[in-house]
mmCIF file of N, CA and C in Angstrom:
data_model
loop_
_atom_site.group_PDB
_atom_site.id
_atom_site.type_symbol
_atom_site.label_atom_id
_atom_site.label_comp_id
_atom_site.label_asym_id
_atom_site.label_seq_id
_atom_site.Cartn_x
_atom_site.Cartn_y
_atom_site.Cartn_z
ATOM 1 N N UNK A 1489 -57.598 146.047 11.430
ATOM 2 C CA UNK A 1489 -57.064 145.102 10.906
ATOM 3 C C UNK A 1489 -55.910 144.112 11.712
ATOM 4 N N UNK A 1490 -56.587 142.949 12.302
ATOM 5 C CA UNK A 1490 -55.991 142.110 12.882
ATOM 6 C C UNK A 1490 -55.396 140.727 12.579
ATOM 7 N N UNK A 1491 -54.353 140.322 13.568
ATOM 8 C CA UNK A 1491 -53.949 139.187 12.889
ATOM 9 C C UNK A 1491 -54.262 137.884 14.015
ATOM 10 N N UNK A 1492 -54.997 137.037 13.082
ATOM 11 C CA UNK A 1492 -55.558 136.372 13.734
ATOM 12 C C UNK A 1492 -54.428 135.058 14.355
ATOM 13 N N UNK A 1493 -54.565 135.224 15.759
ATOM 14 C CA UNK A 1493 -53.397 133.792 16.385
ATOM 15 C C UNK A 1493 -54.895 132.649 16.791
ATOM 16 N N UNK A 1494 -54.044 131.063 16.630
ATOM 17 C CA UNK A 1494 -54.590 130.293 17.101
ATOM 18 C C UNK A 1494 -55.033 129.669 18.242
ATOM 19 N N UNK A 1495 -55.686 129.608 18.779
ATOM 20 C CA UNK A 1495 -55.542 128.780 20.041
ATOM 21 C C UNK A 1495 -54.314 127.755 20.433
ATOM 22 N N UNK A 1496 -54.100 127.792 22.278
ATOM 23 C CA UNK A 1496 -52.975 127.342 22.421
ATOM 24 C C UNK A 1496 -52.594 125.589 22.577
ATOM 25 N N UNK A 1497 -52.149 125.513 22.296
ATOM 26 C CA UNK A 1497 -51.974 124.015 22.574
ATOM 27 C C UNK A 1497 -51.784 123.532 23.600
ATOM 28 N N UNK A 1498 -51.118 123.897 24.733
ATOM 29 C CA UNK A 1498 -50.091 123.645 25.782
ATOM 30 C C UNK A 1498 -49.443 123.084 25.900
ATOM 31 N N UNK A 1499 -48.442 122.183 26.551
ATOM 32 C CA UNK A 1499 -47.561 121.683 26.493
ATOM 33 C C UNK A 1499 -47.456 120.682 25.867
ATOM 34 N N UNK A 1500 -47.295 120.112 24.985
ATOM 35 C CA UNK A 1500 -47.526 118.870 23.896
ATOM 36 C C UNK A 1500 -46.013 118.649 23.273
ATOM 37 N N UNK A 1501 -45.168 117.207 23.473
ATOM 38 C CA UNK A 1501 -43.988 117.188 23.099
ATOM 39 C C UNK A 1501 -44.298 117.381 21.375
ATOM 40 N N UNK A 1502 -42.744 118.137 20.588
ATOM 41 C CA UNK A 1502 -43.112 118.623 19.460
ATOM 42 C C UNK A 1502 -42.157 117.410 18.586
ATOM 43 N N UNK A 1503 -42.442 116.837 18.217
ATOM 44 C CA UNK A 1503 -41.943 115.593 16.907
ATOM 45 C C UNK A 1503 -40.581 116.389 16.461
ATOM 46 N N UNK A 1504 -41.274 116.842 15.649
ATOM 47 C CA UNK A 1504 -40.184 117.567 14.441
ATOM 48 C C UNK A 1504 -38.784 118.545 14.999
ATOM 49 N N UNK A 1505 -39.083 118.755 15.930
ATOM 50 C CA UNK A 1505 -38.139 119.454 16.648
ATOM 51 C C UNK A 1505 -36.865 118.454 17.433
ATOM 52 N N UNK A 1506 -37.421 117.821 18.443
ATOM 53 C CA UNK A 1506 -37.348 116.728 18.959
ATOM 54 C C UNK A 1506 -36.268 115.760 17.642
ATOM 55 N N UNK A 1507 -37.175 115.434 16.574
ATOM 56 C CA UNK A 1507 -36.321 114.685 15.939
ATOM 57 C C UNK A 1507 -34.104 115.678 15.414
ATOM 58 N N UNK A 1508 -35.034 116.527 15.071
ATOM 59 C CA UNK A 1508 -34.458 117.669 14.489
ATOM 60 C C UNK A 1508 -32.676 118.160 15.647
ATOM 61 N N UNK A 1509 -33.237 118.247 17.013
ATOM 62 C CA UNK A 1509 -32.010 117.649 18.171
ATOM 63 C C UNK A 1509 -31.177 116.872 18.318
ATOM 64 N N UNK A 1510 -32.433 114.990 17.978
ATOM 65 C CA UNK A 1510 -31.437 114.459 18.013
ATOM 66 C C UNK A 1510 -30.532 114.227 16.728
ATOM 67 N N UNK A 1511 -30.782 114.530 15.905
ATOM 68 C CA UNK A 1511 -29.565 114.492 14.404
ATOM 69 C C UNK A 1511 -29.307 115.845 14.453
ATOM 70 N N UNK A 1512 -28.913 116.582 15.225
ATOM 71 C CA UNK A 1512 -27.579 117.812 15.047
ATOM 72 C C UNK A 1512 -27.076 117.154 16.490
ATOM 73 N N UNK A 1513 -27.942 116.464 17.252
ATOM 74 C CA UNK A 1513 -26.913 115.622 18.242
ATOM 75 C C UNK A 1513 -25.724 114.918 17.826
ATOM 76 N N UNK A 1514 -26.737 113.796 16.978
ATOM 77 C CA UNK A 1514 -25.539 113.294 16.372
ATOM 78 C C UNK A 1514 -24.588 113.623 15.398
ATOM 79 N N UNK A 1515 -24.833 114.597 15.083
ATOM 80 C CA UNK A 1515 -23.863 115.054 14.105
ATOM 81 C C UNK A 1515 -23.246 116.061 15.017
ATOM 82 N N UNK A 1516 -23.457 116.441 15.723
ATOM 83 C CA UNK A 1516 -21.730 116.509 16.423
ATOM 84 C C UNK A 1516 -21.065 115.947 17.489
ATOM 85 N N UNK A 1517 -21.538 114.702 17.908
ATOM 86 C CA UNK A 1517 -21.128 113.668 18.439
ATOM 87 C C UNK A 1517 -19.933 113.450 17.433
ATOM 88 N N UNK A 1518 -20.331 112.954 15.900
ATOM 89 C CA UNK A 1518 -19.736 112.599 15.216
ATOM 90 C C UNK A 1518 -18.277 113.288 14.895
ATOM 91 N N UNK A 1519 -18.894 114.353 14.818
ATOM 92 C CA UNK A 1519 -17.501 115.787 13.996
ATOM 93 C C UNK A 1519 -16.852 115.866 15.355
ATOM 94 N N UNK A 1520 -17.059 115.808 16.743
ATOM 95 C CA UNK A 1520 -16.482 116.440 17.537
ATOM 96 C C UNK A 1520 -15.367 114.926 17.918
ATOM 97 N N UNK A 1521 -15.729 113.878 17.660
ATOM 98 C CA UNK A 1521 -15.046 112.672 18.683
ATOM 99 C C UNK A 1521 -13.727 112.650 18.027
ATOM 100 N N UNK A 1522 -13.306 112.793 17.254
ATOM 101 C CA UNK A 1522 -12.278 113.047 16.562
ATOM 102 C C UNK A 1522 -10.470 113.877 17.374
ATOM 103 N N UNK A 1523 -11.476 114.882 18.212
ATOM 104 C CA UNK A 1523 -11.324 116.013 18.261
ATOM 105 C C UNK A 1523 -11.123 115.860 19.398
ATOM 106 N N UNK A 1524 -11.855 115.122 20.280
ATOM 107 C CA UNK A 1524 -12.112 114.696 21.449
ATOM 108 C C UNK A 1524 -10.011 114.273 22.331
ATOM 109 N N UNK A 1525 -9.792 112.971 21.179
ATOM 110 C CA UNK A 1525 -8.278 113.543 22.367
ATOM 111 C C UNK A 1525 -7.133 114.460 22.300
ATOM 112 N N UNK A 1526 -7.012 115.608 21.058
ATOM 113 C CA UNK A 1526 -6.746 116.686 21.344
ATOM 114 C C UNK A 1526 -6.634 117.523 21.714
ATOM 115 N N UNK A 1527 -8.140 117.660 22.615
ATOM 116 C CA UNK A 1527 -8.906 118.137 23.780
ATOM 117 C C UNK A 1527 -8.309 117.987 24.312
ATOM 118 N N UNK A 1528 -8.322 116.887 24.989
ATOM 119 C CA UNK A 1528 -7.712 115.807 26.423
ATOM 120 C C UNK A 1528 -6.566 116.443 26.691
ATOM 121 N N UNK A 1529 -5.282 116.182 25.773
ATOM 122 C CA UNK A 1529 -3.762 116.212 25.342
ATOM 123 C C UNK A 1529 -3.999 117.876 26.119
ATOM 124 N N UNK A 1530 -4.346 118.797 25.095
ATOM 125 C CA UNK A 1530 -4.396 120.360 25.401
ATOM 126 C C UNK A 1530 -4.747 120.655 26.861
ATOM 127 N N UNK A 1531 -5.877 119.817 27.819
ATOM 128 C CA UNK A 1531 -5.765 120.390 28.959
ATOM 129 C C UNK A 1531 -5.298 120.080 29.611
ATOM 130 N N UNK A 1532 -4.363 118.331 29.775
ATOM 131 C CA UNK A 1532 -3.547 118.074 30.510
ATOM 132 C C UNK A 1532 -2.331 118.529 30.522
ATOM 133 N N UNK A 1533 -1.758 119.203 29.301
ATOM 134 C CA UNK A 1533 -0.326 120.094 28.737
ATOM 135 C C UNK A 1533 -0.879 121.434 30.262
ATOM 136 N N UNK A 1534 -2.152 121.975 29.937
ATOM 137 C CA UNK A 1534 -2.544 123.200 30.060
ATOM 138 C C UNK A 1534 -2.420 123.135 32.346
ATOM 139 N N UNK A 1535 -2.597 121.474 32.193
ATOM 140 C CA UNK A 1535 -3.029 121.739 34.421
ATOM 141 C C UNK A 1535 -1.714 121.684 34.109
ATOM 142 N N UNK A 1536 -0.588 121.010 33.652
ATOM 143 C CA UNK A 1536 0.141 120.526 34.515
ATOM 144 C C UNK A 1536 1.663 121.676 34.209
ATOM 145 N N UNK A 1537 1.674 122.279 33.487
ATOM 146 C CA UNK A 1537 2.656 123.826 33.571
ATOM 147 C C UNK A 1537 2.162 124.727 33.410
ATOM 148 N N UNK A 1538 0.548 125.282 32.629
ATOM 149 C CA UNK A 1538 -0.029 126.477 32.531
ATOM 150 C C UNK A 1538 -1.250 127.103 34.535
ATOM 151 N N UNK A 1539 -1.607 125.783 34.592
ATOM 152 C CA UNK A 1539 -2.640 126.362 35.309
ATOM 153 C C UNK A 1539 -1.824 126.068 36.881
ATOM 154 N N UNK A 1540 -2.478 127.430 37.577
ATOM 155 C CA UNK A 1540 -1.760 127.622 39.126
ATOM 156 C C UNK A 1540 -2.632 126.669 40.421
ATOM 157 N N UNK A 1541 -2.031 126.194 40.875
ATOM 158 C CA UNK A 1541 -1.920 124.875 41.853
ATOM 159 C C UNK A 1541 -3.715 125.877 43.071
ATOM 160 N N UNK A 1542 -5.169 125.382 42.703
ATOM 161 C CA UNK A 1542 -5.815 126.100 43.730
ATOM 162 C C UNK A 1542 -5.880 126.542 44.950
ATOM 163 N N UNK A 1543 -5.760 127.051 45.893
ATOM 164 C CA UNK A 1543 -5.886 127.280 47.113
ATOM 165 C C UNK A 1543 -7.207 126.500 47.711
ATOM 166 N N UNK A 1544 -6.926 124.986 48.448
ATOM 167 C CA UNK A 1544 -7.318 124.747 49.409
ATOM 168 C C UNK A 1544 -7.341 124.194 50.616
ATOM 169 N N UNK A 1545 -7.757 125.848 51.092
ATOM 170 C CA UNK A 1545 -7.574 125.526 52.434
ATOM 171 C C UNK A 1545 -8.317 124.751 53.333
ATOM 172 N N UNK A 1546 -7.805 124.557 54.635
ATOM 173 C CA UNK A 1546 -8.150 123.214 55.403
ATOM 174 C C UNK A 1546 -8.693 123.469 56.398
ATOM 175 N N UNK A 1547 -9.350 122.331 57.781
ATOM 176 C CA UNK A 1547 -8.647 122.833 58.726
ATOM 177 C C UNK A 1547 -8.447 123.331 59.862
ATOM 178 N N UNK A 1548 -6.957 122.850 59.344
ATOM 179 C CA UNK A 1548 -6.079 122.661 60.197
ATOM 180 C C UNK A 1548 -5.593 124.254 59.861
ATOM 181 N N UNK A 1549 -5.033 124.405 58.746
ATOM 182 C CA UNK A 1549 -4.849 125.415 58.224
ATOM 183 C C UNK A 1549 -5.424 127.139 58.893
ATOM 184 N N UNK A 1550 -6.594 126.631 58.678
ATOM 185 C CA UNK A 1550 -7.413 127.595 59.276
ATOM 186 C C UNK A 1550 -7.182 127.729 61.289
ATOM 187 N N UNK A 1551 -7.564 126.676 61.501
ATOM 188 C CA UNK A 1551 -7.049 126.915 63.302
ATOM 189 C C UNK A 1551 -5.751 127.417 63.583
ATOM 190 N N UNK A 1552 -4.128 126.759 63.091
ATOM 191 C CA UNK A 1552 -3.671 127.643 62.876
ATOM 192 C C UNK A 1552 -3.574 129.232 62.518
ATOM 193 N N UNK A 1553 -3.651 129.937 61.616
ATOM 194 C CA UNK A 1553 -4.005 130.827 61.729
ATOM 195 C C UNK A 1553 -4.593 131.294 62.716
ATOM 196 N N UNK A 1554 -6.340 131.085 62.840
ATOM 197 C CA UNK A 1554 -6.650 131.564 64.038
ATOM 198 C C UNK A 1554 -6.382 131.646 64.999
ATOM 199 N N UNK A 1555 -4.784 131.038 65.946
ATOM 200 C CA UNK A 1555 -4.586 130.642 66.913
ATOM 201 C C UNK A 1555 -3.043 131.721 66.672
ATOM 202 N N UNK A 1556 -2.879 131.886 65.480
ATOM 203 C CA UNK A 1556 -1.767 132.753 65.363
ATOM 204 C C UNK A 1556 -2.059 134.451 65.444
ATOM 205 N N UNK A 1557 -3.568 134.632 65.732
ATOM 206 C CA UNK A 1557 -4.102 135.351 65.402
ATOM 207 C C UNK A 1557 -4.206 135.911 66.865
ATOM 208 N N UNK A 1558 -4.773 135.704 67.069
ATOM 209 C CA UNK A 1558 -4.922 135.828 68.672
ATOM 210 C C UNK A 1558 -3.972 135.638 69.416
ATOM 211 N N UNK A 1559 -2.972 135.368 69.125
ATOM 212 C CA UNK A 1559 -1.777 135.047 70.444
ATOM 213 C C UNK A 1559 -1.002 136.871 70.112
ATOM 214 N N UNK A 1560 -1.037 136.828 68.685
ATOM 215 C CA UNK A 1560 -0.914 138.269 68.581
ATOM 216 C C UNK A 1560 -1.183 139.153 68.991
ATOM 217 N N UNK A 1561 -2.889 138.937 69.262
ATOM 218 C CA UNK A 1561 -3.583 139.852 69.654
ATOM 219 C C UNK A 1561 -2.988 140.262 70.969
ATOM 220 N N UNK A 1562 -3.070 138.410 71.591
ATOM 221 C CA UNK A 1562 -2.759 138.958 73.188
ATOM 222 C C UNK A 1562 -1.766 139.083 73.033
ATOM 223 N N UNK A 1563 -0.843 139.376 72.835
ATOM 224 C CA UNK A 1563 0.995 139.826 73.398
ATOM 225 C C UNK A 1563 1.381 140.982 72.645
ATOM 226 N N UNK A 1564 0.238 141.879 72.328
ATOM 227 C CA UNK A 1564 0.031 143.011 71.922
ATOM 228 C C UNK A 1564 0.915 143.441 70.574
ATOM 229 N N UNK A 1565 1.180 141.936 69.584
ATOM 230 C CA UNK A 1565 1.911 142.858 68.785
ATOM 231 C C UNK A 1565 1.226 143.154 67.184
ATOM 232 N N UNK A 1566 -0.041 143.222 67.599
ATOM 233 C CA UNK A 1566 -0.468 143.417 66.004
ATOM 234 C C UNK A 1566 -0.794 145.700 67.095
ATOM 235 N N UNK A 1567 -0.854 145.578 67.418
ATOM 236 C CA UNK A 1567 -0.450 147.205 68.500
ATOM 237 C C UNK A 1567 1.193 148.051 67.854
ATOM 238 N N UNK A 1568 2.276 147.119 68.356
ATOM 239 C CA UNK A 1568 2.596 147.338 68.367
ATOM 240 C C UNK A 1568 3.070 147.357 65.748
ATOM 241 N N UNK A 1569 3.327 146.655 65.723
ATOM 242 C CA UNK A 1569 2.920 146.717 64.117
ATOM 243 C C UNK A 1569 2.392 148.614 63.673
ATOM 244 N N UNK A 1570 1.511 148.611 64.080
ATOM 245 C CA UNK A 1570 0.186 149.810 63.952
ATOM 246 C C UNK A 1570 1.569 151.084 64.031
ATOM 247 N N UNK A 1571 1.969 150.551 65.027
ATOM 248 C CA UNK A 1571 2.530 151.969 65.970
ATOM 249 C C UNK A 1571 3.579 152.305 64.891
ATOM 250 N N UNK A 1572 4.444 150.914 64.692
ATOM 251 C CA UNK A 1572 5.989 150.859 63.677
ATOM 252 C C UNK A 1572 5.579 151.973 61.934
ATOM 253 N N UNK A 1573 4.679 151.516 61.612
ATOM 254 C CA UNK A 1573 3.728 151.362 60.672
ATOM 255 C C UNK A 1573 3.700 153.160 60.349
ATOM 256 N N UNK A 1574 2.318 153.969 61.786
ATOM 257 C CA UNK A 1574 2.500 154.602 61.000
ATOM 258 C C UNK A 1574 3.561 155.646 61.462
ATOM 259 N N UNK A 1575 5.053 155.592 62.523
ATOM 260 C CA UNK A 1575 5.668 155.883 63.017
ATOM 261 C C UNK A 1575 6.639 155.885 61.131
ATOM 262 N N UNK A 1576 6.585 155.218 60.881
ATOM 263 C CA UNK A 1576 7.456 155.570 58.943
ATOM 264 C C UNK A 1576 6.728 155.584 58.331
ATOM 265 N N UNK A 1577 5.306 156.597 58.337
ATOM 266 C CA UNK A 1577 4.641 157.165 58.226
ATOM 267 C C UNK A 1577 5.148 158.665 57.736
ATOM 268 N N UNK A 1578 4.937 159.107 58.634
ATOM 269 C CA UNK A 1578 4.995 159.962 59.916
ATOM 270 C C UNK A 1578 6.532 160.291 59.423
ATOM 271 N N UNK A 1579 7.453 160.156 59.232
ATOM 272 C CA UNK A 1579 8.939 160.317 58.962
ATOM 273 C C UNK A 1579 9.178 159.869 57.667
ATOM 274 N N UNK A 1580 7.438 159.483 56.083
ATOM 275 C CA UNK A 1580 8.140 159.652 54.679
ATOM 276 C C UNK A 1580 7.614 161.347 54.815
ATOM 277 N N UNK A 1581 6.411 161.529 55.593
ATOM 278 C CA UNK A 1581 5.539 163.023 55.522
ATOM 279 C C UNK A 1581 6.562 163.796 56.117
ATOM 280 N N UNK A 1582 7.259 163.336 56.628
ATOM 281 C CA UNK A 1582 8.493 164.695 57.122
ATOM 282 C C UNK A 1582 9.391 165.097 56.155
ATOM 283 N N UNK A 1583 9.806 163.695 55.518
ATOM 284 C CA UNK A 1583 11.070 163.784 54.144
ATOM 285 C C UNK A 1583 10.777 164.739 53.100
ATOM 286 N N UNK A 1584 8.911 164.809 53.265
ATOM 287 C CA UNK A 1584 8.527 164.770 51.503
ATOM 288 C C UNK A 1584 7.995 166.474 51.488
ATOM 289 N N UNK A 1585 7.965 166.547 53.118
ATOM 290 C CA UNK A 1585 7.744 168.060 53.487
ATOM 291 C C UNK A 1585 8.692 169.261 53.324
ATOM 292 N N UNK A 1586 10.168 168.326 53.626
ATOM 293 C CA UNK A 1586 11.254 169.285 54.277
ATOM 294 C C UNK A 1586 11.968 168.992 52.288
ATOM 295 N N UNK A 1587 11.593 168.691 51.731
ATOM 296 C CA UNK A 1587 11.934 168.085 50.134
ATOM 297 C C UNK A 1587 11.466 169.739 49.584
#
């Protein structure tokens, strides 16, 4: 027993579904229009008091950071920091081992 499937009509406009979509969109607009000022006010309050400022990196800050990193590596400051950190870690490990 098999189900008979009709031939495909291809991509043609479906007037009934289009009309239904337009009617639903109109209903949503009518319902949401009175709520729009409340949503806008809530968004403004949220942006003013709750939301954090997004980080906006600029070319200038990127350039300054790159120059600082380059200058530290040339001066050998990065290596000194790494040595100081490793010395501090070793001192902590010694203190824990003694305790």
